C-alpha cells in the first residue's frame, strides 16, 4: 500500500515535470542555447525592426557626444554590440550611398549607387520586400528624404544626385510614413509633375513645413503620411531644426497600427556626417546628442512593445575625428585627419528580440542578411 502510494507520487512528479518543463524558468530569462551549432529554432523573431543610422557616426562621434552629454547616452542600454566593415565595391572608403545600399539590399556596390548593384542593376530593398509581405514601412531623416541614405531603401538610381528620379520612386511603393526635407524635388521639378499632389491622390496625408509645427500635426490612421520638412536640406539641430523627436514619437505607433504583420522603419541622424565634413566638433556633438535622444524615444517604444528589434549603426566614420589631449568631459579638443569619410570599422548596437545575432565582426552587407533572417524572410545562414 505504502509502496503503491510512493509509486503514484513518483508518477505524478514525472508527469508534472513532463507537462511543465519550463515552469521554473523565470520569464524574461534567456534560455541557454546549446553550444556547437547556432540554434536556428531558438531565434526570437521580432515583429518590427527599427534601423537607426547615424551617418558618419564613428566611435569618436559617439564618445564625444557621451562626455558632453554628462558622460551618459541612451546607447549604453544596448548589450549586443558588434562591428561592421564598411568598404564598398569601388573603394575602401565608402560613401553614404554604397553604405546604405549594403544595409538595404545586401550588396557591396560602388560609391554613389542607390539601390543598385556594382553592375547598376536594381536590387530589391528590405523596405520594398517588407512592403510586399504586408508589413508597414517608414523612413525618417534629418536630411532631404531623397538624400543617399534614405533613398537607398526605396529608390534605384545609378547616381545619388538624381534627386528628381529618386523622388519618383516614392510613388512606386506604398511606404506608409516618411519624414524629411527635399520638398522641391517633389513639386518644383523639371518635368513639371507635382508629386505631392500625386501622393495626395494616392491616399497620402501630405504635410509640409508651411503647415503648423509638426508636434501639432496628427497623422490619421486612414491614410499614409508624408511630411516634407524643408524645401531643400533641413537646418542643423543647433540652428533650430526640431522635427526629429516629434517624428519618432509618432512613427512607430503609427506603423504599428497600419499592419498587424509588423513594420520596418529606418531613422537617420543625417547631419552627424555633415559636422564631420565641416571638421566642426560642435556640429558633430549637437547632432550626436539629438540622435541619442531619438534612440531614447525608440527604446521607450521598444521596451513597451516587446516585439521590436532596434539596431543602431553608421554607414562610415567622417572626418577621422579624434579626442585629443587637453580634452575634458566638458570640452573636447578635436582633431581631424580628413574632410571626407574614413575606413575604420563601425559599431553596431542591437536591442530586443534577435539582438544577439548582431554580435561579432562582419561585413556591412551582413546587417541586411541578419535583418531578413530574424524577420523570418529566410533561414539563418550561419
Ligand atoms: Mg546620409
Ligand atoms: Zn559624408
mmCIF file of N, CA and C and ligand atoms in Angstrom, residues 55 96 143 147-150 268 270 273-274 315, ligand 1:
data_model
loop_
_atom_site.group_PDB
_atom_site.id
_atom_site.type_symbol
_atom_site.label_atom_id
_atom_site.label_comp_id
_atom_site.label_asym_id
_atom_site.label_seq_id
_atom_site.Cartn_x
_atom_site.Cartn_y
_atom_site.Cartn_z
ATOM 1 N N UNK A 55 24.605 58.859 -39.703
ATOM 2 C CA UNK A 55 25.540 58.998 -40.837
ATOM 3 C C UNK A 55 26.861 59.577 -40.339
ATOM 4 N N UNK A 96 27.979 57.354 -48.550
ATOM 5 C CA UNK A 96 26.730 57.007 -47.864
ATOM 6 C C UNK A 96 25.782 56.218 -48.754
ATOM 7 N N UNK A 143 18.070 64.786 -43.196
ATOM 8 C CA UNK A 143 18.470 65.368 -44.484
ATOM 9 C C UNK A 143 17.210 65.422 -45.339
ATOM 10 N N UNK A 147 17.934 62.104 -50.183
ATOM 11 C CA UNK A 147 19.385 62.050 -49.976
ATOM 12 C C UNK A 147 19.825 60.587 -49.882
ATOM 13 N N UNK A 148 21.116 60.335 -50.078
ATOM 14 C CA UNK A 148 21.627 58.970 -50.295
ATOM 15 C C UNK A 148 21.123 57.922 -49.304
ATOM 16 N N UNK A 149 21.160 58.239 -48.011
ATOM 17 C CA UNK A 149 20.847 57.188 -47.041
ATOM 18 C C UNK A 149 19.379 56.742 -47.118
ATOM 19 N N UNK A 150 18.406 57.645 -46.926
ATOM 20 C CA UNK A 150 17.015 57.173 -47.065
ATOM 21 C C UNK A 150 16.711 56.676 -48.474
ATOM 22 N N UNK A 268 17.291 58.085 -39.798
ATOM 23 C CA UNK A 268 18.673 58.535 -39.984
ATOM 24 C C UNK A 268 18.951 59.851 -39.261
ATOM 25 N N UNK A 270 21.148 62.317 -40.010
ATOM 26 C CA UNK A 270 21.896 62.538 -41.253
ATOM 27 C C UNK A 270 23.091 63.454 -41.087
ATOM 28 N N UNK A 273 27.322 63.379 -40.030
ATOM 29 C CA UNK A 273 28.251 63.340 -41.166
ATOM 30 C C UNK A 273 28.652 64.742 -41.633
ATOM 31 N N UNK A 274 27.688 65.633 -41.663
ATOM 32 C CA UNK A 274 27.980 66.963 -42.202
ATOM 33 C C UNK A 274 28.878 67.743 -41.247
ATOM 34 N N UNK A 315 26.954 54.268 -41.419
ATOM 35 C CA UNK A 315 27.433 53.785 -42.712
ATOM 36 C C UNK A 315 28.961 53.801 -42.758
HETATM 37 MG MG1 LIG B 1 23.056 60.181 -45.037
#
